[in-house]
Coordinates of C-alpha atoms in Angstrom, one line a residue:
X29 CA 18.2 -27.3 14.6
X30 CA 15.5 -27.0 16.8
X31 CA 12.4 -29.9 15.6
X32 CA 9.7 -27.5 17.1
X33 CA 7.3 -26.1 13.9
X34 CA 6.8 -22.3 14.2
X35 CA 2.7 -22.2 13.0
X36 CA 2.0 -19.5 10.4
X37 CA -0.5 -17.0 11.4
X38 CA -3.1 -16.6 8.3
X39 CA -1.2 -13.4 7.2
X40 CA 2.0 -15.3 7.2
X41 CA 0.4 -17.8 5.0
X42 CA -1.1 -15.5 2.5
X43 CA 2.6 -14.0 2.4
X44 CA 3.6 -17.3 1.7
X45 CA 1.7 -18.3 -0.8
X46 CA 1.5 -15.1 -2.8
X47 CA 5.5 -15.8 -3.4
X48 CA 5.2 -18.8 -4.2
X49 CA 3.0 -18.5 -6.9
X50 CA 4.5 -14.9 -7.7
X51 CA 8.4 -16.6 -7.9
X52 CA 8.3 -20.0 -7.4
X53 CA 8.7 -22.6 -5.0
X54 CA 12.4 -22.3 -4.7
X55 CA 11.9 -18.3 -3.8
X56 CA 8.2 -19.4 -2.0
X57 CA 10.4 -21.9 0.3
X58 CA 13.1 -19.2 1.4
X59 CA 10.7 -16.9 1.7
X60 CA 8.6 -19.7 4.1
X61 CA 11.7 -20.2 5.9
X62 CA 12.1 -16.0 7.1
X63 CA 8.2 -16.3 8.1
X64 CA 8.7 -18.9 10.4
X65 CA 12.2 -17.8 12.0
X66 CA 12.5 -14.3 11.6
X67 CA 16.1 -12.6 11.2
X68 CA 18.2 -15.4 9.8
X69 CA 21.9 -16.0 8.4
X70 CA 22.5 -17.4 5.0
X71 CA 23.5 -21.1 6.4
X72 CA 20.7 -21.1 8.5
X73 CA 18.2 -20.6 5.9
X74 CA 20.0 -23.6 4.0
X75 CA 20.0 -25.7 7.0
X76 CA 15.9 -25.1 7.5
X77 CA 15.0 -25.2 3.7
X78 CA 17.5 -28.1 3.2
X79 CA 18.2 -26.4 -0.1
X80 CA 21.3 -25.9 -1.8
X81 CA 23.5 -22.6 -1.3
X82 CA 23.1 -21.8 -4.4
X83 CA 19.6 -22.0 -4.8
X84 CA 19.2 -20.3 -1.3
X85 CA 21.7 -16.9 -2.8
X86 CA 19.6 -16.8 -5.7
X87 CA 16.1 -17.0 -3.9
X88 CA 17.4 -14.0 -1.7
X89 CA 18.6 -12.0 -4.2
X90 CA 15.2 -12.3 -5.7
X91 CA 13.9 -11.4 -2.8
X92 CA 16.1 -8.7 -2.1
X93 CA 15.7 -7.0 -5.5
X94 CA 11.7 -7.3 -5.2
X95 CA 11.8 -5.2 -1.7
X96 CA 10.7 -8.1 0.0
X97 CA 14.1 -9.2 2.2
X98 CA 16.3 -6.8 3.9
X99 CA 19.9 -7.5 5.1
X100 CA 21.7 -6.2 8.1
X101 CA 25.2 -7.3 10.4
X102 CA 24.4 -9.6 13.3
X103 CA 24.7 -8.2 16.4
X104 CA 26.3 -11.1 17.3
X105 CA 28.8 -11.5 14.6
X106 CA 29.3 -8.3 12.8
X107 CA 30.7 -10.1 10.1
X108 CA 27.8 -12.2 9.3
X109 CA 24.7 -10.7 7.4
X110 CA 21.1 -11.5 8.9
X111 CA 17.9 -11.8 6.8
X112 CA 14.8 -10.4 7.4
X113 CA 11.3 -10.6 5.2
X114 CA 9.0 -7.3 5.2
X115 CA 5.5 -9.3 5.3
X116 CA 4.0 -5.8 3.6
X117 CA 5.9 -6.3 0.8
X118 CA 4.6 -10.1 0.2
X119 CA 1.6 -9.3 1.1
X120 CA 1.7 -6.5 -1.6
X121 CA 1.8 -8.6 -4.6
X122 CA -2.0 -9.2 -4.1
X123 CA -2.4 -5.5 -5.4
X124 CA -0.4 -5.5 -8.2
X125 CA -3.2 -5.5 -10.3
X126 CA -4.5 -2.3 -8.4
X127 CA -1.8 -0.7 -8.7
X128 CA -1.9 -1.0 -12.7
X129 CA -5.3 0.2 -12.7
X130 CA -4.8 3.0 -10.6
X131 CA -2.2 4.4 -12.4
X132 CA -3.8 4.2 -16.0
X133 CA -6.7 5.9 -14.0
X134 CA -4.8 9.2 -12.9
X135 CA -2.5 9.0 -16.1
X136 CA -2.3 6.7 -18.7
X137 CA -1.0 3.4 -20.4
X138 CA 2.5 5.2 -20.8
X139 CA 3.2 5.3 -17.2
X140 CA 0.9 2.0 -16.3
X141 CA 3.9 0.2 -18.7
X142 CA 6.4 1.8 -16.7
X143 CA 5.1 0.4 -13.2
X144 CA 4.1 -2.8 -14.7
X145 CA 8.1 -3.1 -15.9
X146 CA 8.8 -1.9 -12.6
X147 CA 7.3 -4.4 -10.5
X148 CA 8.7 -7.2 -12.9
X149 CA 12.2 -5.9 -12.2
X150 CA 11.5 -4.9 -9.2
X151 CA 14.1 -2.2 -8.6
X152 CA 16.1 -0.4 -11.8
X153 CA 17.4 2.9 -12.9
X154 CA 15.4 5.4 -14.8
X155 CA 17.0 4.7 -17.7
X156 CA 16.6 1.2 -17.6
X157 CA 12.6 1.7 -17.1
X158 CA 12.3 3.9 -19.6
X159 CA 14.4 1.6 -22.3
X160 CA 12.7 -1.2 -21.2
X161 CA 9.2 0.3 -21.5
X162 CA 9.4 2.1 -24.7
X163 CA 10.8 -1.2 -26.1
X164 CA 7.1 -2.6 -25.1
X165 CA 5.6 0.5 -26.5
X166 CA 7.0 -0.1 -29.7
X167 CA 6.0 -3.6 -29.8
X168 CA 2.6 -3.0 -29.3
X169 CA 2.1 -0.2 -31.7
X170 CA 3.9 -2.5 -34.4
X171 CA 4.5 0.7 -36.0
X172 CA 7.4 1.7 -38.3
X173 CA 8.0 4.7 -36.1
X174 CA 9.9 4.6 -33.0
X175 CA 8.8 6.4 -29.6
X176 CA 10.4 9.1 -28.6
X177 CA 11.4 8.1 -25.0
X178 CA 11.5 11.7 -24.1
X179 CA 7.3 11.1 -23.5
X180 CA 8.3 8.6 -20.8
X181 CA 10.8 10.3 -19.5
X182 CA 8.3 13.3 -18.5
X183 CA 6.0 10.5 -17.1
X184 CA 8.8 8.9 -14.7
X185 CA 9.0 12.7 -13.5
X186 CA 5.2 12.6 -12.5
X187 CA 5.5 9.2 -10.9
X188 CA 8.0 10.6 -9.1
X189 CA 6.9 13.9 -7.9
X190 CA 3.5 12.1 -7.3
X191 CA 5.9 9.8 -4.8
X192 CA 4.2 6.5 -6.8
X193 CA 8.0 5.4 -7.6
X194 CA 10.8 6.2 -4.4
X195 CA 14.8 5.7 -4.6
X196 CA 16.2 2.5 -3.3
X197 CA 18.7 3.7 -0.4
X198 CA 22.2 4.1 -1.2
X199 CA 25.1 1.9 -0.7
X200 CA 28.0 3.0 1.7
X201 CA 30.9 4.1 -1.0
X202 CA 33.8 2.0 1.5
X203 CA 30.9 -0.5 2.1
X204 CA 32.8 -3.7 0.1
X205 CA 35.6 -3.1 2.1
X206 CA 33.7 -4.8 5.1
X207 CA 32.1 -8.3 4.7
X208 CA 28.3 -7.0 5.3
X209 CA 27.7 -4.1 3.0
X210 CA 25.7 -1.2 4.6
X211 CA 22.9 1.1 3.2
X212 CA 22.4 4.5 3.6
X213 CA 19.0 6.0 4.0
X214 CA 18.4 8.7 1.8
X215 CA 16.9 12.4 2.7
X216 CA 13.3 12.8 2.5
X217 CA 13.9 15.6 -0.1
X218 CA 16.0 13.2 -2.4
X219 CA 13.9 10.4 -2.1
X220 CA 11.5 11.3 -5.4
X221 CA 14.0 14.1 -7.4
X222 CA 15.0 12.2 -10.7
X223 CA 18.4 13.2 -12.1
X224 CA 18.8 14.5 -15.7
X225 CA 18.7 12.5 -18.4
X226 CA 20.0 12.4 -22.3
X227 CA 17.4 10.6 -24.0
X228 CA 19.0 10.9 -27.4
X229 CA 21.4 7.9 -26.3
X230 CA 18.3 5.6 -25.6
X231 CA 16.2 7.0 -28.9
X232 CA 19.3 5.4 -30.7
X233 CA 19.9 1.8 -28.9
X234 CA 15.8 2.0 -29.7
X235 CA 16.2 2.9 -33.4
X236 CA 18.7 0.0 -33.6
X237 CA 16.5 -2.3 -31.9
X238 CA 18.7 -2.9 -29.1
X239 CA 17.4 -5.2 -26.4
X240 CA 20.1 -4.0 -23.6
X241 CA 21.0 -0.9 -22.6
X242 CA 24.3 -0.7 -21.2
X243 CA 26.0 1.6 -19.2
X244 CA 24.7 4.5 -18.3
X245 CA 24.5 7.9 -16.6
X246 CA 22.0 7.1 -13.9
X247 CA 22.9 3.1 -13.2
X248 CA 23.7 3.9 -9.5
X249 CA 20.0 5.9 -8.8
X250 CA 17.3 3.0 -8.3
X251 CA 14.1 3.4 -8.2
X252 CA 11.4 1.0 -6.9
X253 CA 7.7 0.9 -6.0
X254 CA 6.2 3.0 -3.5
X255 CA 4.1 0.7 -1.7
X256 CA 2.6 3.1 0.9
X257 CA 1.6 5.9 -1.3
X258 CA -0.6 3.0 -3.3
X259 CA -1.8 2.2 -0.2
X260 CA -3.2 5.9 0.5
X261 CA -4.1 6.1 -3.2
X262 CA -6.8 2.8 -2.4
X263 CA -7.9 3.9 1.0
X264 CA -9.0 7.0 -1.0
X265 CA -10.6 4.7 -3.3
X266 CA -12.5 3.7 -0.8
X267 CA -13.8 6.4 0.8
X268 CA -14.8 8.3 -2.7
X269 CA -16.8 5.2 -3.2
X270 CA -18.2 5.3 -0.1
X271 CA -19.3 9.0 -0.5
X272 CA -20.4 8.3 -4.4
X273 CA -22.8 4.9 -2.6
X274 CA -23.9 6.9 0.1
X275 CA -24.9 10.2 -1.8
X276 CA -24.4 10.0 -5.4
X277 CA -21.7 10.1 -8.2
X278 CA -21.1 14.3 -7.9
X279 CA -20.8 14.0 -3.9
X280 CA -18.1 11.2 -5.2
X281 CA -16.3 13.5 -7.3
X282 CA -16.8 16.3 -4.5
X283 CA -14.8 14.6 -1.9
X284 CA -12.5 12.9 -4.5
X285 CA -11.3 17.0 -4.7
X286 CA -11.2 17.4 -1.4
X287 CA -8.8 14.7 -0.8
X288 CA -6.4 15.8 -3.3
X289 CA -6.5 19.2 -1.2
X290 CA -6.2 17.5 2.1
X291 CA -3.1 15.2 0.7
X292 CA -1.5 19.1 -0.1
X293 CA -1.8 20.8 3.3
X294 CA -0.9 17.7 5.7
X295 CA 1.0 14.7 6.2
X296 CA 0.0 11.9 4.4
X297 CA -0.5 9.5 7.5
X298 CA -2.1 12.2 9.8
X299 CA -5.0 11.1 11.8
X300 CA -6.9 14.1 11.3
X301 CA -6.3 16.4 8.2
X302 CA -6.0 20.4 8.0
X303 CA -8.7 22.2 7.5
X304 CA -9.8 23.3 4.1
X305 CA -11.8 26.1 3.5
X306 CA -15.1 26.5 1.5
X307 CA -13.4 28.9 -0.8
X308 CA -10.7 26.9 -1.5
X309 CA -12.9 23.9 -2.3
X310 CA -15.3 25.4 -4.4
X311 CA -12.5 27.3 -6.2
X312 CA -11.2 23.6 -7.1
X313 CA -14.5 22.4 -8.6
X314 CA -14.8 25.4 -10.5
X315 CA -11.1 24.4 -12.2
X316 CA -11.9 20.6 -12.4
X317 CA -12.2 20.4 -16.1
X318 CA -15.0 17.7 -17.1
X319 CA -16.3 17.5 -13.6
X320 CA -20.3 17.3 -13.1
X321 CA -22.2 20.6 -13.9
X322 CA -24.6 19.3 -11.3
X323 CA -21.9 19.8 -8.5
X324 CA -20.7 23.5 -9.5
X325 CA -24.9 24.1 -9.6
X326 CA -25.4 22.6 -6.2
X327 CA -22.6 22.9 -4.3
X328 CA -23.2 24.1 -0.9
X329 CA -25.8 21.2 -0.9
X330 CA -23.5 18.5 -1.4
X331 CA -20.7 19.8 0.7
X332 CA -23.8 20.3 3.8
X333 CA -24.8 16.5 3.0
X334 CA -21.2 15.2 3.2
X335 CA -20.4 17.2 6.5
X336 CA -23.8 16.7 8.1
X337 CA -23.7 12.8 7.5
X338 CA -23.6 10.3 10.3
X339 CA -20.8 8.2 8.5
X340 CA -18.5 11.6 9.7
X341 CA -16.6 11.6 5.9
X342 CA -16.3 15.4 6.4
X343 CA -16.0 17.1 9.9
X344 CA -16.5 21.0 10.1
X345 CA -13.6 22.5 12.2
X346 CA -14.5 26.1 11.9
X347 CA -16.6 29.2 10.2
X348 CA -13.6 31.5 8.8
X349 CA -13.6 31.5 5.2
X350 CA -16.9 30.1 4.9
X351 CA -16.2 27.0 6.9
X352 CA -13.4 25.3 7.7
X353 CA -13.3 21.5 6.5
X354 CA -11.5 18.2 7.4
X355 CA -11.5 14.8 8.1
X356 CA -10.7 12.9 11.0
X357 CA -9.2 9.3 9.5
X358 CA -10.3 7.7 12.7
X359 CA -13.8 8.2 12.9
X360 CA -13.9 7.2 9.4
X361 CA -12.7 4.4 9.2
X362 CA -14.1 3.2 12.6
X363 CA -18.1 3.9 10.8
X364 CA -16.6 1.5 8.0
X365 CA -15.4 -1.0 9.9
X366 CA -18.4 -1.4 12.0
X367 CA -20.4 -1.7 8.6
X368 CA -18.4 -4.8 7.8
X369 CA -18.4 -6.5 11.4
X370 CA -22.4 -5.7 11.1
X371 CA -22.5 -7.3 7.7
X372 CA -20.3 -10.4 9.4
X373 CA -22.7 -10.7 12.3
X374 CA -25.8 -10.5 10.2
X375 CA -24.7 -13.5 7.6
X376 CA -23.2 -15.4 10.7
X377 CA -26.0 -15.2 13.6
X378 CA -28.6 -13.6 11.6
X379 CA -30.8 -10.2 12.3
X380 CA -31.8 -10.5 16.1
X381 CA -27.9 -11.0 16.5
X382 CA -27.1 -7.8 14.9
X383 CA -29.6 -5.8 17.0
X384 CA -27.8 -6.9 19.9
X385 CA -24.4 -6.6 19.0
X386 CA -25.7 -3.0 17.3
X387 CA -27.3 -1.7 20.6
X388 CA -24.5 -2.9 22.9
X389 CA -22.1 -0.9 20.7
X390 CA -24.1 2.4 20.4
X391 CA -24.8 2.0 24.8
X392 CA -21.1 0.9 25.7
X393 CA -22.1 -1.3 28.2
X394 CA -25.5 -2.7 28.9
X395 CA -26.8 -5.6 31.4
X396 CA -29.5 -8.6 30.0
X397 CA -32.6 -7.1 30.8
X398 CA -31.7 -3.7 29.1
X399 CA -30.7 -5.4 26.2
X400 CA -33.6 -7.8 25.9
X401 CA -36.0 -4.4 26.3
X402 CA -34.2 -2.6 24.3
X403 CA -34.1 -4.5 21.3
X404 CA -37.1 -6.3 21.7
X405 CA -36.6 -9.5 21.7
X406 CA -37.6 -12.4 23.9
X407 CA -35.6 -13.3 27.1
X408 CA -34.6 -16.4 25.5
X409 CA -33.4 -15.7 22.5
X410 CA -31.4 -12.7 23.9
X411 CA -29.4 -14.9 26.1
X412 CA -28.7 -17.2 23.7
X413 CA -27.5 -14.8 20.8
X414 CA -25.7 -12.8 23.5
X415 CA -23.6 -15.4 25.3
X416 CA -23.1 -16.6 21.1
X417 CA -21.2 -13.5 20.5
X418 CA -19.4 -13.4 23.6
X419 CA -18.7 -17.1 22.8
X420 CA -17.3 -15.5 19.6
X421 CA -15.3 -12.5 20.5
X422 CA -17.9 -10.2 19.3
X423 CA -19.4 -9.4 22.8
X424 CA -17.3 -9.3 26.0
X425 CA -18.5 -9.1 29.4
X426 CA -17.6 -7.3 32.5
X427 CA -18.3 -8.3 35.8
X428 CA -18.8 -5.2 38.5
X429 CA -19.3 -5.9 42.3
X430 CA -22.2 -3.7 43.9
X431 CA -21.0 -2.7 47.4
X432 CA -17.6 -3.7 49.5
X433 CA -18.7 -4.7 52.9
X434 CA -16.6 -7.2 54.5
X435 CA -19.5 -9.1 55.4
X436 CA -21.8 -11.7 54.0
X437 CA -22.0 -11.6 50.6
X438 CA -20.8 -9.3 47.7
X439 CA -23.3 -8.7 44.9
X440 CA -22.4 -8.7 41.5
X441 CA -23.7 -8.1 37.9
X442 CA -22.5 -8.4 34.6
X443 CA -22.7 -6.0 31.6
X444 CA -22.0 -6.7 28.1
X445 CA -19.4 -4.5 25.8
X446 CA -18.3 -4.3 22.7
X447 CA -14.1 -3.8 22.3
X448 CA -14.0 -2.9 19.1
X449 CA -9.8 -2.9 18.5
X450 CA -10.4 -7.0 19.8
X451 CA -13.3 -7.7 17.0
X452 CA -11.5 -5.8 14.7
X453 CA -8.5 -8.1 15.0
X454 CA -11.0 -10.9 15.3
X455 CA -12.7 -10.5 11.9
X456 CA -9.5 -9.6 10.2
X457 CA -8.1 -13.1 11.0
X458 CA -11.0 -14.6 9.5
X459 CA -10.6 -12.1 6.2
X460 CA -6.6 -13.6 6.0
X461 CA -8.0 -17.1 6.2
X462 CA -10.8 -16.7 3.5
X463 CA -8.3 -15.0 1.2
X464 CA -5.9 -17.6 2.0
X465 CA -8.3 -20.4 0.6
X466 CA -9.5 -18.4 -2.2
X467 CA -5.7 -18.3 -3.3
X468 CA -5.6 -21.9 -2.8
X469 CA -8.4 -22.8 -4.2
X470 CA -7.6 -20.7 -7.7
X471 CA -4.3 -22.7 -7.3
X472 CA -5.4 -26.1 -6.9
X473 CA -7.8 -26.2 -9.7
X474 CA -5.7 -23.9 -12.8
X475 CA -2.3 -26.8 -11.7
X476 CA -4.8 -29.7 -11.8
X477 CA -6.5 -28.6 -15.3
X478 CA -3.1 -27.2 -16.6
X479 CA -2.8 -29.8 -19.6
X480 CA -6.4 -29.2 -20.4
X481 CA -6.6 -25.4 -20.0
X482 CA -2.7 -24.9 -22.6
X483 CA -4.9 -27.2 -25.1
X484 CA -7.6 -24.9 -25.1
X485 CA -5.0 -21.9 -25.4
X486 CA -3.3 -23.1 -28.1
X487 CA -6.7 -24.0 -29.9
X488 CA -7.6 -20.8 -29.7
X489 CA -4.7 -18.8 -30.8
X490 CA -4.7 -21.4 -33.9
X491 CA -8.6 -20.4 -34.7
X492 CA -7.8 -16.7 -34.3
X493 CA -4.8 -17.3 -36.3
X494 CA -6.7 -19.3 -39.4
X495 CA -9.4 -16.8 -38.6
X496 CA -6.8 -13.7 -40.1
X497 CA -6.1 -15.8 -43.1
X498 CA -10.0 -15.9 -43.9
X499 CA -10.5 -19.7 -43.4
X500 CA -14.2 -20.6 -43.8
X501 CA -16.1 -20.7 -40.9
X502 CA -17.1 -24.1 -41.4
X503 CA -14.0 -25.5 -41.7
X504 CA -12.9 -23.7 -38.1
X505 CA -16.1 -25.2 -36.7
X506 CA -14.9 -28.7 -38.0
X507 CA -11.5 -28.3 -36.4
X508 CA -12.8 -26.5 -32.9
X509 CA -14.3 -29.9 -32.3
X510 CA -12.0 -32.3 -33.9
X511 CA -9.4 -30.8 -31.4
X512 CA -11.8 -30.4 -28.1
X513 CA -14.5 -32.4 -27.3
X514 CA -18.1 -30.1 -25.9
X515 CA -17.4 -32.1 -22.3
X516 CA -13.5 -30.4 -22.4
X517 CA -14.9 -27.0 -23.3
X518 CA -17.6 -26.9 -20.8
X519 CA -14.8 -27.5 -18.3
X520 CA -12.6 -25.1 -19.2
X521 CA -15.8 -22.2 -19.0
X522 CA -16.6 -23.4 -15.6
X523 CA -12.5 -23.3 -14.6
X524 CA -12.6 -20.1 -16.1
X525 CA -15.6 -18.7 -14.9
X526 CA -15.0 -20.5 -10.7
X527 CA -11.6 -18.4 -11.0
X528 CA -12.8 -15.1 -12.4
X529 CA -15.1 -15.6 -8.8
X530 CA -12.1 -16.5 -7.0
X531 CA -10.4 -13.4 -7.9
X532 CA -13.3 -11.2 -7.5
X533 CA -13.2 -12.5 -3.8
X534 CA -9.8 -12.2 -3.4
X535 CA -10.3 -8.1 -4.4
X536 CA -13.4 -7.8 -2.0
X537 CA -11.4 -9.7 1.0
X538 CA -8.3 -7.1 0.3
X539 CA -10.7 -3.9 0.1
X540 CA -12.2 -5.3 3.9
X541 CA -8.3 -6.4 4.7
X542 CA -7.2 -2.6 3.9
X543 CA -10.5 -0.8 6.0
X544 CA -9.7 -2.9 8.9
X545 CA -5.9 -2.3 9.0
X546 CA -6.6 1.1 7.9
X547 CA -9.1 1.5 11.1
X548 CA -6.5 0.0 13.5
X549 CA -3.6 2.3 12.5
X550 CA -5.1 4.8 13.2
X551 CA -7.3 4.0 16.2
X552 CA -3.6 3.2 17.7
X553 CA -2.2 6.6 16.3
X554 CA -1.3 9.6 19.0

């Protein structure tokens, strides 16, 4: 084995981390190992963790049933099966939590329990879901009365149909004939149709309170997460808020409609949608039940305030219908990146820096004493601010020659650009790096208070305990403090508190992670 170290790239250590707090260390190591080395064979992953086999087969089978590993033949040795991580995927278990939200947002807790037991499996049937889920359901409830699974069986069907949930591919029927199995990738059309289902079968195992399932009709259709439809889902997220801060909460809900009406006439990864018309818009407001009756009143206004605003959320594409509407993913996303490389420059280099870098966006290219008269400020301090940014990626210069006569000398000037892809890319490394240490940092302090932090748990599910068998309130006081001392409690509030901030940063640094990807993907897209 080669002794040179292949250096994770910020991203690659996010990845890494995420797993191994998400699985383990065991899983986090394997998954480490793939970072680092790309496609690899079974015994080379042993030989570069130094693990066991055994712990290796189980780490990528993990891996393998979370989405996050893919297999294939070697080109080299058919026979062999290579490796290969999908950083996404890692990267992915940071919006988990999103996710959950998202979906009790559009539907409800039924079908947030059934992607929650989804992404703990990682991949199962439908029937194993919806087992699994009502069996949580009826836990929760504590009622005598068992769920009828038939509710959650409607509820896959939406996930489905709204592509949240997508089929695993298919095995090759002869494929355990041959030492590396193959997979078959499925037809786009198949990819979200759930099969029929007898729920009576599952209403009895749940009557019974079974805890397994079984065999069953559906065990070889498996379902897993659709990780770029949530993706979409919180890019839209995004830009309603951006719409609802920029305008108001209606103009929110206005374009909030309109994207659901954009996601039905185009591709879901276009880089500019189909037009809508004003008909067809205003005909959806009028059917959104509880929307605003401020936006039904003043709807032309809103609709003229979205379109005619600088930040481009809506583009007008034509007049027949009453105006033809889309948007042009591009140009929005490129107005909210440069708010956030603004927002970088101001807190790093401070206000005479953002003028500069500001005006040498809006002119393309501009030489020192434009820039200096054009945003006003001293000779000195121009220089200096500019040749900072360039220092840091945020300016670039270009050097043009003024003549080409073979003789005597060739005069040259510089002007200062902005390339925009390059700062993008710049900043984006710096967002990987700050999440990475905000992960760490939660890390670090919840393992070195771990003793401290399970004594205050289990002090408080005693007092809420004693609390339901109406113990005296003095007497709880008494043994609060007999158990933790004020100096212990105060700690564990400022743990607490220090990593609710953590992972409120971690959120904000994965909303600017997802507008600067977003921005590049389709900057980049023909």
């Amino acid at each position: 084995m080669s002794s040179y170290t292949y250096t994770l790239s910020p991203f690659s250590q996010v990845c890494r981390l995420l797993m191994n707090n998400y699985f383990g260390e065991i899983v986090g190591q394997v998954g480490e190992n793939l970072l680092r080395r790309g496609n690899r064979s079974l015994f080379d992953i042993k030989t570069g963790t130094g693990m066991s086999l055994w712990d290796v087969k189980r780490a990528l089978a993990v891996l393998i049933h979370h989405n996050i590993v893919t297999f294939q033949a070697s080109d080299r040795n058919p026979n062999i099966a290579e490796y290969s991580l999908i950083p996404h995927n890692a990267y992915c278990i940071l919006r988990y939590p999103k996710y959950l939200y998202t979906i009790k947002r559009i539907y409800g807790s039924s079908e947030e329990v059934l992607i929650e037991i989804l992404l703990n499996i990682g991949q199962a049937s439908a029937s194993d879901v919806i087992f699994q889920s009502a069996n949580r359901l009826n836990e929760a409830i504590d009622d005598v009365k068992v769920l009828n699974p038939s509710a959650l069986y409607q509820s896959f069907q939406k996930l489905a149909a709204d592509n949240f949930i997508i089929r695993c591919s298919k095995i090759e029927k002869n494929a355990f004939v041959e030492n590396v199995p193959k997979l078959l990738e499925l037809k786009e059309e198949e990819k979200f149709i759930v099969p029929q289902l007898e729920m009576e079968p599952i209403a009895k195992l749940l009557r019974e309170k079974a805890t397994q399932l079984g065999e069953h009709s559906d065990s070889e259709v498996i379902w897993r997460v659709n990780h770029q439809r949530f993706d979409v889902e919180l890019r839209n997220v995004i830009l309603v808020n951006a719409a609802a801060r920029r305008v108001d909460a209606a103009a929110g809900e206005l374009y909030h409609l309109i994207l659901k009406l954009w996601r039905e006439a185009c591709p879901v990864e276009a880089r500019t949608s189909n037009g809508v018309s004003h008909s067809l818009i205003k005909d959806a407001v009028r059917k959104n039940d509880g929307g605003s009756p401020l936006l039904m009143e003043h709807f032309d206004q809103y609709l003229r305030v979205l379109y005619e605003d600088s930040t481009c959320l809506i583009s007008r594409t034509g007049d027949s219908g009453g105006g033809q509407f889309a948007v042009n993913y591009a140009d929005v996303f490129e107005n909210l990146a440069c708010a956030i490389l603004d927002s970088v420059v101001l807190e790093r280099f401070g206000s005479k820096a953002l003028r500069i870098f500001r005006l040498t966006r809006m002119q393309k290219f501009i030489d020192q004493d434009q820039m200096q008269n054009l945003a006003m400020i001293p000779a000195k301090d121009a220089k200096m601010f500019s040749y900072k940014l360039m220092e840091e990626n945020y300016l670039q210069i270009k050097e043009l020659k003024k003549g080409t006569s073979n003789v005597g000398p060739v005069k040259s000037f510089n002007l200062f650009y902005v390339d925009l892809p390059q700062v993008v890319r710049t900043v984006l490394e710096m967002s990987y790096k700050s999440l990475f240490n905000a992960i760490a940092r939660q890390t670090h302090d919840l393992t070195a208070n771990k003793l401290l932090l399970e004594k205050h748990a289990w002090m408080e599910n005693m007092l809420e305990r004693l609390r339901g068998e109406d113990t005296p309130d003095d007497l709880l006081a008494d043994l609060s403090e007999s158990t933790m001392t004020a100096a212990d409690k105060s700690l564990v509030a400022k743990i607490h508190k220090l990593s609710d901030n953590l992972t409120l940063g971690q959120s904000q640094a994965d909303e600017t992670i997802l507008i600067l990807e977003s921005y590049l993907k389709f900057h980049f897209m023909a």
